[in-house]
Amino acid sequence: MLKPDTVLKPETVLKIAAFTPDTADADGGNPAGVVFADSWPTEAGMLAVAKAVGYSETAFAVPDQGGAAGGWRVRYFAPRQEVPFCGHATIALGAALGARVGAGVYDLTLNAGRITVEAIPEGDGWAAALTSPPTWTRLPPADYVRRVLEEFGLTDADLDPHLPVRLIHAGANHLVVALKDRRRLSQLGYAFARGAALQAEQSLATFIFVTAESRTRFHARNPFAIGGVYEDPATGAAAAALAGYLRDIRWLEEGAIQVVQGEDMGRPSLIHASFGPEPGSPIRISGLTAPIR
């Protein structure tokens, strides 16, 4: 385990792809770093580790002295900043805990709340499932939506009228924008600095652009400029927020959805989300993982 102020070495960071198509395909899913420590490195040190690793997030975990026995205190760092919650890094952490400790459900204490992650044996590897923080859905400012659409070269005619633009949350904030045409989704681009500024304006983690293939299967793209990453190939926190949003607008009041992401980046990813009918209740997010050698 790392000690405070430990200098980053490659062997201190476990590298795991989360939400992969299978447990041997590290070319799919979203890479995450996982660091186990006896006690916290400095914030500057954790940020330096995350920047050096270069993934959209690295999860840092220390034994939770104030929580449940066997629980972990977890913080997440992107290359530019700390983030309150990261789904794919939590799934990677679940796989790492499975390999380190064994199958089971682990209590995690975040900066603002508690969740669980389950390590699940899958063939020769690991799957994992997390229970998200609570969800909410809110109406964004109309002028803000207009400026986001302009940045991505979209108009109202591109939008799916059945899935309104909303601010959504499941441990982190996102703006969901649903498009009618899968091809239009594949064509999206934006200016990095302006995208980061727009996300900072509403304290967003990502924009989540989606098209609905069916009532339960969605294609998604997630720009993460505020964290220093142009686009995420799999975003578990956004998928949880999306599921909560679908429940709030009564697209699907309970059940399960699949989110296909990363296709347009050449890193295909598959996220499963399931949820009950109670508004705001946590979402179960699950997927496969693969070690990155």
Coordinates of C-alpha atoms in Angstrom, one line a residue:
M1 CA 0.0 0.0 0.0
L2 CA 1.0 3.6 -0.6
K3 CA 2.2 5.7 2.4
P4 CA 1.6 9.5 2.6
D5 CA 3.7 11.4 0.0
T6 CA 4.8 8.2 -1.7
V7 CA 6.2 8.9 -5.2
L8 CA 4.2 7.4 -7.9
K9 CA 5.6 4.2 -9.3
P10 CA 3.8 2.2 -12.1
E11 CA 3.4 -0.9 -9.8
T12 CA 1.4 1.2 -7.2
V13 CA -1.5 1.7 -9.6
L14 CA -3.8 -1.2 -10.6
K15 CA -5.1 -0.6 -14.1
I16 CA -8.5 -2.1 -14.9
A17 CA -11.0 -1.5 -17.8
A18 CA -14.6 -1.3 -16.6
F19 CA -17.7 -2.1 -18.5
T20 CA -15.9 -4.2 -21.0
P21 CA -17.7 -6.5 -23.6
D22 CA -16.0 -9.5 -21.9
T23 CA -13.5 -10.2 -19.1
A24 CA -10.6 -10.5 -21.5
D25 CA -11.2 -7.4 -23.7
A26 CA -9.1 -4.6 -22.2
D27 CA -9.5 -2.8 -25.5
G28 CA -13.1 -2.1 -24.6
G29 CA -14.6 -0.3 -21.6
N30 CA -13.2 2.7 -19.7
P31 CA -9.7 2.4 -18.2
A32 CA -9.5 3.3 -14.5
G33 CA -6.7 3.4 -12.0
V34 CA -7.1 1.9 -8.5
V35 CA -4.8 2.7 -5.6
F36 CA -5.0 1.0 -2.1
A37 CA -3.3 3.0 0.7
D38 CA -2.8 2.6 4.4
S39 CA -3.6 6.3 4.8
W40 CA -4.2 9.2 2.5
P41 CA -1.5 10.5 0.2
T42 CA -1.7 14.3 0.0
E43 CA -4.3 15.7 -2.4
A44 CA -1.5 17.1 -4.6
G45 CA 0.0 13.6 -4.6
M46 CA -3.3 12.0 -5.6
L47 CA -3.9 14.5 -8.3
A48 CA -0.3 14.0 -9.6
V49 CA -1.0 10.2 -9.7
A50 CA -4.2 10.7 -11.6
K51 CA -2.5 13.0 -14.1
A52 CA 0.4 10.6 -14.6
V53 CA -1.9 7.6 -15.1
G54 CA -3.9 9.7 -17.6
Y55 CA -7.2 7.9 -17.3
S56 CA -10.4 9.8 -16.8
E57 CA -10.4 8.8 -13.1
T58 CA -8.3 7.0 -10.5
A59 CA -9.9 5.7 -7.3
F60 CA -8.0 5.9 -4.0
A61 CA -9.1 3.6 -1.2
V62 CA -8.1 3.4 2.4
P63 CA -9.6 1.3 5.2
D64 CA -12.6 3.1 6.6
Q65 CA -11.8 3.5 10.3
G66 CA -15.1 5.2 11.0
G67 CA -17.4 2.9 9.0
A68 CA -18.4 -0.7 8.7
A69 CA -15.8 -3.4 9.3
G70 CA -14.2 -4.2 6.0
G71 CA -15.4 -1.0 4.5
W72 CA -13.3 1.5 2.5
R73 CA -13.1 5.3 2.3
V74 CA -12.8 6.2 -1.4
R75 CA -11.9 9.4 -3.3
Y76 CA -11.7 9.9 -7.0
F77 CA -9.3 12.1 -9.0
A78 CA -9.4 13.0 -12.6
P79 CA -6.3 14.5 -14.3
R80 CA -7.5 18.0 -13.5
Q81 CA -9.5 17.7 -10.3
E82 CA -11.2 15.6 -7.7
V83 CA -14.7 14.4 -8.6
P84 CA -17.4 13.4 -6.1
F85 CA -18.3 10.0 -7.6
C86 CA -17.1 7.9 -10.5
G87 CA -19.0 4.8 -11.6
H88 CA -16.5 3.1 -13.8
A89 CA -13.7 3.6 -11.3
T90 CA -16.0 2.1 -8.6
I91 CA -16.6 -0.9 -10.8
A92 CA -12.8 -1.2 -11.3
L93 CA -12.4 -0.9 -7.5
G94 CA -14.9 -3.7 -7.1
A95 CA -12.9 -6.0 -9.3
A96 CA -9.7 -5.1 -7.5
L97 CA -11.3 -5.9 -4.2
G98 CA -12.5 -9.2 -5.5
A99 CA -9.0 -10.1 -6.6
R100 CA -7.5 -8.8 -3.4
V101 CA -10.1 -9.9 -0.7
G102 CA -12.6 -12.1 -2.5
A103 CA -16.2 -12.0 -3.7
G104 CA -18.7 -10.1 -1.7
V105 CA -20.3 -6.7 -1.0
Y106 CA -18.1 -3.9 0.3
D107 CA -19.3 -0.7 2.0
L108 CA -17.7 2.5 0.5
T109 CA -17.7 5.9 2.1
L110 CA -17.4 8.8 -0.4
N111 CA -17.0 12.5 0.1
A112 CA -20.7 12.9 0.3
G113 CA -22.5 9.7 1.1
R114 CA -22.2 6.0 1.3
I115 CA -22.6 3.3 -1.4
T116 CA -21.8 -0.3 -1.9
V117 CA -19.9 -2.3 -4.6
E118 CA -20.2 -6.0 -5.1
A119 CA -17.3 -8.1 -6.5
I120 CA -18.7 -10.9 -8.6
P121 CA -16.6 -13.8 -10.1
E122 CA -17.1 -14.1 -13.8
G123 CA -15.2 -16.8 -15.6
D124 CA -11.5 -16.2 -15.1
G125 CA -12.1 -12.6 -14.2
W126 CA -14.5 -10.2 -12.3
A127 CA -17.7 -8.4 -12.8
A128 CA -18.8 -5.7 -10.3
A129 CA -22.0 -4.0 -9.4
L130 CA -22.4 -0.7 -7.5
T131 CA -25.4 0.8 -5.8
S132 CA -25.4 4.5 -6.7
P133 CA -26.1 7.6 -4.5
P134 CA -29.7 8.9 -4.7
T135 CA -30.9 10.5 -8.0
W136 CA -32.7 13.6 -9.0
T137 CA -33.9 15.4 -12.2
R138 CA -34.2 19.2 -12.6
L139 CA -35.0 21.7 -15.4
P140 CA -31.9 23.5 -16.7
P141 CA -31.9 27.2 -17.6
A142 CA -33.2 27.6 -21.2
D143 CA -30.3 29.9 -22.2
Y144 CA -27.8 27.4 -20.9
V145 CA -29.3 24.6 -23.0
R146 CA -29.2 26.9 -26.0
R147 CA -25.5 27.5 -25.6
V148 CA -24.7 23.8 -25.1
L149 CA -26.6 23.0 -28.3
E150 CA -24.8 25.7 -30.2
E151 CA -21.4 24.4 -29.0
F152 CA -22.2 20.9 -30.3
G153 CA -23.7 22.2 -33.5
L154 CA -27.2 21.0 -32.6
T155 CA -30.6 22.6 -33.1
D156 CA -34.0 21.8 -31.6
A157 CA -34.8 19.8 -34.7
D158 CA -32.1 17.3 -33.7
L159 CA -33.7 16.6 -30.3
D160 CA -35.9 13.7 -29.3
P161 CA -39.1 15.2 -28.1
H162 CA -39.9 12.2 -25.9
L163 CA -36.7 12.7 -23.8
P164 CA -36.5 16.3 -22.7
V165 CA -33.2 18.0 -21.9
R166 CA -32.6 17.9 -18.1
L167 CA -30.0 18.3 -15.4
I168 CA -29.7 14.8 -13.8
H169 CA -27.8 13.5 -10.8
A170 CA -26.6 10.2 -9.2
G171 CA -23.6 11.3 -7.1
A172 CA -22.5 13.8 -9.7
N173 CA -24.3 16.3 -12.0
H174 CA -24.8 15.7 -15.7
L175 CA -26.8 17.3 -18.5
V176 CA -28.7 14.8 -20.6
V177 CA -29.5 15.7 -24.3
A178 CA -31.4 13.1 -26.3
L179 CA -31.0 13.0 -30.1
K180 CA -33.4 11.4 -32.6
D181 CA -30.7 10.1 -35.0
R182 CA -27.9 7.7 -34.0
R183 CA -25.8 9.0 -37.0
R184 CA -26.1 12.5 -35.6
L185 CA -24.8 11.3 -32.3
S186 CA -21.7 9.9 -34.0
Q187 CA -20.9 13.3 -35.6
L188 CA -20.7 15.3 -32.4
G189 CA -17.7 17.5 -31.6
Y190 CA -16.9 20.5 -29.5
A191 CA -14.1 23.0 -28.5
F192 CA -12.4 21.6 -25.4
A193 CA -12.0 24.8 -23.5
R194 CA -15.5 26.0 -24.1
G195 CA -16.9 22.6 -23.2
A196 CA -15.1 22.7 -19.9
A197 CA -16.3 26.2 -19.2
L198 CA -19.9 25.2 -19.9
Q199 CA -19.6 22.2 -17.6
A200 CA -18.1 24.3 -14.8
E201 CA -21.0 26.7 -15.1
Q202 CA -23.5 24.1 -13.9
S203 CA -21.0 22.0 -11.8
L204 CA -21.4 19.1 -14.3
A205 CA -19.2 16.0 -14.5
T206 CA -20.3 15.2 -18.1
F207 CA -22.7 16.0 -20.8
I208 CA -24.5 12.8 -21.7
F209 CA -25.8 12.7 -25.3
V210 CA -28.0 9.7 -26.0
T211 CA -30.2 8.1 -28.7
A212 CA -32.8 5.5 -27.8
E213 CA -32.6 2.3 -29.8
S214 CA -35.5 1.0 -27.8
R215 CA -37.3 1.6 -24.5
T216 CA -34.5 -0.2 -22.7
R217 CA -31.4 0.2 -24.8
F218 CA -29.5 3.5 -25.4
H219 CA -26.4 4.7 -27.2
A220 CA -24.4 7.3 -25.4
R221 CA -21.5 9.7 -25.6
N222 CA -20.1 11.6 -22.6
P223 CA -17.7 14.6 -23.0
F224 CA -15.7 15.1 -19.7
A225 CA -13.8 18.2 -20.6
I226 CA -14.0 19.6 -17.0
G227 CA -11.9 16.6 -15.8
G228 CA -9.4 17.0 -18.6
V229 CA -10.7 14.2 -20.8
Y230 CA -12.4 14.9 -24.2
E231 CA -14.7 12.0 -24.0
D232 CA -15.4 9.0 -21.7
P233 CA -15.9 5.5 -23.3
A234 CA -18.0 4.4 -20.4
T235 CA -19.6 6.4 -17.6
G236 CA -21.3 4.5 -14.8
A237 CA -22.3 7.6 -12.8
A238 CA -24.0 9.1 -15.9
A239 CA -25.8 5.8 -16.6
A240 CA -27.1 5.8 -13.1
A241 CA -28.3 9.4 -13.5
L242 CA -29.9 8.5 -16.8
A243 CA -31.8 5.6 -15.3
G244 CA -33.1 7.9 -12.5
Y245 CA -34.1 10.4 -15.1
L246 CA -36.0 7.8 -17.2
R247 CA -37.9 6.9 -14.0
D248 CA -38.6 10.5 -13.2
I249 CA -40.1 11.3 -16.6
R250 CA -42.0 7.9 -16.5
W251 CA -40.3 6.6 -19.6
L252 CA -39.7 3.4 -17.6
E253 CA -40.9 3.5 -14.0
E254 CA -38.9 0.5 -13.0
G255 CA -36.9 -2.3 -14.6
A256 CA -33.5 -2.4 -16.4
I257 CA -31.7 -0.6 -19.2
Q258 CA -28.5 -1.1 -21.2
V259 CA -26.2 1.8 -22.1
V260 CA -23.9 1.2 -25.1
Q261 CA -21.0 3.7 -25.1
G262 CA -17.6 4.1 -26.6
E263 CA -18.5 2.8 -30.0
D264 CA -17.5 6.1 -31.7
M265 CA -14.2 6.0 -29.9
G266 CA -13.3 2.5 -30.8
R267 CA -13.7 1.3 -27.2
P268 CA -17.0 -0.5 -27.1
S269 CA -18.6 -0.6 -23.6
L270 CA -21.8 -2.0 -22.1
I271 CA -23.4 -0.7 -18.9
H272 CA -26.3 -2.4 -17.2
A273 CA -28.6 -0.4 -14.9
S274 CA -31.6 -1.7 -12.9
F275 CA -33.9 0.2 -10.6
G276 CA -37.1 0.1 -8.6
P277 CA -40.1 2.5 -8.7
E278 CA -39.3 4.7 -5.8
P279 CA -38.3 8.2 -7.0
G280 CA -34.8 9.2 -6.1
S281 CA -33.8 5.7 -4.9
P282 CA -30.4 4.3 -5.8
I283 CA -29.6 2.6 -9.1
R284 CA -27.8 -0.7 -9.4
I285 CA -25.0 -0.3 -12.1
S286 CA -23.1 -3.4 -13.2
G287 CA -20.6 -4.5 -15.8
L288 CA -17.7 -6.7 -16.7
T289 CA -14.0 -5.7 -16.2
A290 CA -10.7 -6.7 -17.7
P291 CA -7.1 -6.1 -16.3
I292 CA -4.9 -3.8 -18.3
R293 CA -1.4 -5.3 -18.6

